[in-house]
Coordinates of C-alpha atoms in Angstrom, one line a residue:
Chain A
M1 CA 21.3 -10.5 -17.4
I2 CA 20.1 -10.4 -13.8
G3 CA 22.4 -7.4 -13.2
Y4 CA 20.6 -5.3 -15.9
A5 CA 17.2 -6.4 -14.8
L6 CA 18.1 -5.5 -11.2
M7 CA 19.2 -2.1 -12.2
F8 CA 16.0 -1.6 -14.3
A9 CA 13.9 -2.6 -11.3
F10 CA 15.9 -0.3 -9.0
A11 CA 15.3 2.6 -11.4
C12 CA 11.6 1.8 -11.7
F13 CA 11.0 1.6 -8.0
G14 CA 13.1 4.7 -7.3
V15 CA 11.1 6.7 -9.9
A16 CA 7.9 5.3 -8.3
L17 CA 9.1 6.6 -4.9
L18 CA 9.6 10.0 -6.4
L19 CA 6.1 10.0 -7.9
N20 CA 4.7 9.0 -4.5
L21 CA 6.6 11.9 -2.9
W22 CA 5.0 14.2 -5.5
R23 CA 1.6 12.9 -4.6
I24 CA 2.4 13.5 -0.9
A25 CA 3.4 17.1 -1.6
A26 CA 0.5 17.9 -4.0
G27 CA -2.2 15.6 -2.7
P28 CA -5.4 17.7 -2.2
G29 CA -6.5 15.9 1.0
V30 CA -5.2 14.0 4.0
A31 CA -6.5 10.7 2.7
D32 CA -4.5 11.1 -0.6
R33 CA -1.4 11.7 1.5
V34 CA -2.0 8.6 3.6
L35 CA -2.5 6.5 0.5
A36 CA 0.7 7.9 -1.0
L37 CA 2.6 7.1 2.2
D38 CA 1.2 3.5 2.1
T39 CA 2.3 3.1 -1.5
M40 CA 5.7 4.5 -0.5
V41 CA 6.1 1.8 2.1
I42 CA 5.2 -0.8 -0.5
N43 CA 7.9 0.6 -2.9
A44 CA 10.4 0.7 -0.1
I45 CA 9.8 -2.9 0.7
A46 CA 10.4 -3.8 -3.0
L47 CA 13.7 -1.7 -2.9
L48 CA 14.8 -3.5 0.2
I49 CA 14.2 -6.9 -1.3
L50 CA 16.0 -5.9 -4.5
Y51 CA 19.0 -4.8 -2.4
G52 CA 18.9 -8.2 -0.7
I53 CA 19.1 -9.9 -4.1
L54 CA 22.0 -7.6 -5.1
E55 CA 24.0 -8.4 -2.0
G56 CA 23.0 -12.0 -1.9
T57 CA 22.1 -12.0 1.8
S58 CA 18.7 -12.8 3.4
V59 CA 19.1 -10.2 6.2
Y60 CA 16.9 -7.8 4.3
F61 CA 13.8 -10.0 4.5
E62 CA 13.5 -9.4 8.2
A63 CA 13.9 -5.7 7.6
S64 CA 11.2 -5.7 4.9
M65 CA 8.9 -7.8 7.1
L66 CA 9.3 -5.2 9.8
F67 CA 8.7 -2.5 7.3
A68 CA 5.5 -4.1 6.1
M69 CA 4.2 -4.5 9.6
T70 CA 5.1 -0.9 10.6
G71 CA 3.6 0.4 7.4
F72 CA 0.3 -1.4 7.9
V73 CA 0.0 -0.3 11.5
S74 CA 0.8 3.3 10.7
T75 CA -1.7 3.5 7.9
V76 CA -4.4 2.0 10.0
A77 CA -3.5 4.5 12.8
Y78 CA -3.7 7.4 10.4
A79 CA -7.0 6.2 9.1
R80 CA -8.4 5.8 12.6
F81 CA -7.2 9.3 13.4
M82 CA -9.0 10.7 10.4
L83 CA -12.2 8.7 11.2
R84 CA -12.5 9.3 15.0
G85 CA -10.0 12.1 15.9
D86 CA -8.3 9.6 18.2
I87 CA -6.3 6.4 17.7
I88 CA -7.1 4.4 20.8
E89 CA -10.4 5.4 22.4
Chain B
M1 CA 18.8 -24.9 -15.7
A2 CA 20.8 -21.9 -14.4
M3 CA 20.2 -20.1 -17.7
L4 CA 16.5 -20.7 -17.4
A5 CA 16.4 -19.6 -13.8
E6 CA 18.4 -16.5 -14.8
A7 CA 15.9 -15.6 -17.5
A8 CA 13.0 -16.2 -15.1
V9 CA 14.5 -14.0 -12.5
A10 CA 15.3 -11.2 -14.9
G11 CA 11.8 -11.4 -16.5
L12 CA 10.1 -11.3 -13.2
L13 CA 12.2 -8.3 -12.0
V14 CA 11.4 -6.3 -15.2
V15 CA 7.7 -7.1 -14.9
A16 CA 7.7 -6.2 -11.2
G17 CA 9.5 -2.9 -11.9
V18 CA 7.1 -1.9 -14.7
F19 CA 4.1 -2.7 -12.5
G20 CA 5.6 -0.8 -9.5
L21 CA 6.1 2.2 -11.8
V22 CA 2.6 1.9 -13.3
G23 CA 1.1 1.8 -9.9
S24 CA 2.8 4.9 -8.7
Y25 CA 2.1 6.7 -12.0
G26 CA -1.5 5.8 -11.6
L27 CA -1.5 7.2 -8.1
L28 CA -0.4 10.5 -9.6
K29 CA -2.5 10.4 -12.7
L30 CA -6.0 9.3 -11.6
P31 CA -8.5 12.1 -10.8
D32 CA -9.8 11.5 -7.3
L33 CA -9.1 9.3 -4.3
M34 CA -11.6 6.6 -5.0
T35 CA -10.0 5.9 -8.4
R36 CA -6.6 6.5 -7.0
L37 CA -7.1 3.6 -4.5
H38 CA -7.0 1.3 -7.5
A39 CA -3.5 2.1 -8.8
P40 CA -1.3 1.1 -5.8
T41 CA -2.8 -2.4 -5.7
K42 CA -0.9 -3.1 -8.9
A43 CA 2.3 -2.2 -7.1
T44 CA 1.4 -4.3 -4.1
T45 CA 0.4 -7.5 -5.8
L46 CA 2.3 -7.7 -9.1
G47 CA 5.2 -5.3 -8.2
V48 CA 6.2 -6.6 -4.8
G49 CA 4.9 -10.1 -5.6
G50 CA 7.1 -10.3 -8.7
V51 CA 10.2 -9.1 -6.8
L52 CA 9.6 -11.6 -4.0
I53 CA 9.1 -14.6 -6.4
A54 CA 12.3 -13.5 -8.3
S55 CA 14.2 -13.4 -5.0
M56 CA 12.9 -16.9 -4.1
I57 CA 14.1 -18.3 -7.4
H58 CA 17.4 -16.4 -7.1
F59 CA 18.2 -17.7 -3.6
A60 CA 17.0 -21.2 -4.4
V61 CA 19.1 -21.6 -7.5
F62 CA 22.2 -19.3 -7.1
E63 CA 22.7 -19.2 -3.3
G64 CA 21.6 -22.7 -2.7
H65 CA 19.1 -22.3 0.1
L66 CA 15.4 -22.2 -0.3
S67 CA 13.7 -19.7 2.0
F68 CA 10.0 -19.0 2.7
H69 CA 10.4 -15.6 4.2
E70 CA 9.2 -14.2 0.9
L71 CA 5.9 -16.1 1.0
L72 CA 5.4 -14.7 4.5
I73 CA 5.8 -11.1 3.2
T74 CA 3.6 -11.8 0.2
L75 CA 0.9 -13.3 2.5
F76 CA 1.2 -10.4 4.9
L77 CA 0.8 -7.8 2.1
F78 CA -2.1 -9.6 0.5
L79 CA -3.9 -9.8 3.9
T80 CA -3.3 -6.1 4.8
A81 CA -3.7 -4.3 1.5
P82 CA -7.5 -4.6 1.4
I83 CA -7.8 -3.6 5.0
T84 CA -5.8 -0.4 4.5
A85 CA -7.7 0.4 1.3
H86 CA -11.0 -0.1 3.1
F87 CA -9.8 2.2 6.0
I88 CA -8.6 4.9 3.7
A89 CA -11.8 4.8 1.6
K90 CA -13.9 5.0 4.8
A91 CA -11.9 7.9 6.1
W92 CA -12.3 9.7 2.8
L93 CA -16.1 9.1 2.9
H94 CA -16.2 10.4 6.4
R95 CA -14.5 13.6 5.5
N96 CA -15.6 14.3 2.0
A97 CA -19.0 12.7 1.3
R98 CA -22.4 13.5 2.8
A99 CA -24.8 10.7 3.5
A100 CA -27.5 12.5 1.5
D101 CA -25.4 12.0 -1.7
L102 CA -24.9 8.3 -1.1
P103 CA -27.4 5.5 -2.0
P104 CA -29.3 4.0 0.9
P105 CA -27.4 1.1 2.4
G106 CA -30.6 -1.0 2.5
G107 CA -30.5 -2.2 6.1
A108 CA -31.7 -1.1 9.5
K109 CA -28.5 0.8 10.1
G110 CA -27.1 3.8 8.2
W111 CA -23.7 4.2 6.7
A112 CA -21.3 3.0 9.4
T113 CA -18.8 5.7 8.4
F114 CA -21.1 8.5 9.7
E115 CA -21.8 6.9 13.0
A116 CA -19.7 9.2 15.0
A117 CA -18.6 8.8 18.5
P118 CA -21.0 10.3 21.1
D119 CA -18.7 13.1 22.0
D120 CA -17.7 13.9 18.4
H121 CA -18.6 17.5 17.7
R122 CA -17.0 17.8 14.3
R123 CA -20.0 16.6 12.4
S124 CA -22.6 18.6 14.2
D125 CA -23.3 20.9 11.2
P126 CA -26.9 21.0 10.0
A127 CA -26.0 19.3 6.7
A128 CA -24.7 16.3 8.5
P129 CA -26.7 13.1 8.2
P130 CA -28.9 12.1 11.2
K131 CA -27.0 10.2 13.7
H132 CA -27.8 6.6 14.0
E133 CA -30.2 5.8 16.8
A134 CA -30.4 2.2 17.7

């Protein structure tokens, strides 16, 4: 039962990543693209944890934690750059 | 017990997958950025949260060790999601909205978004709002 549910969740988050990629390609503004990138990081975190469940190891939690931190910092840096034209003034 | 845990994990995974998909579909479907900000919050809270709780139950019941990494990730995402949404909304306002179109903020200061840096020449067009003078 968990196997099927895992496959379903993998498919859902994979399609979600593709939809985010579409938004990045089509997004009318920079802010839309940054938002799509942020959502992509979220979906990638979910995929990493799902892979951790599939493999039965807890190695992927550290990876997803790092992913979450990098995603947050990069989104804030992008937003800073859009706001001020500079990241560290 | 194991059967119950299996059902819980499977249900949480399905719910999380559906919410992740709905969040990204909303990102594609909604008309402009301010409404689009709403959709990925579903993916952040219910999508990733469901996956993390499913993983907690799975590791506690089937692998035999309870771990709290998942709660750390959930806490981190719940703390950072509003900050990134706020930053993106502010950047969008800064680039796409004019202060004349916005309601007055009702304080001594103007909209913080339009308080440009002193050497910022990008907003020096005549339509730009008056710079804030303290």
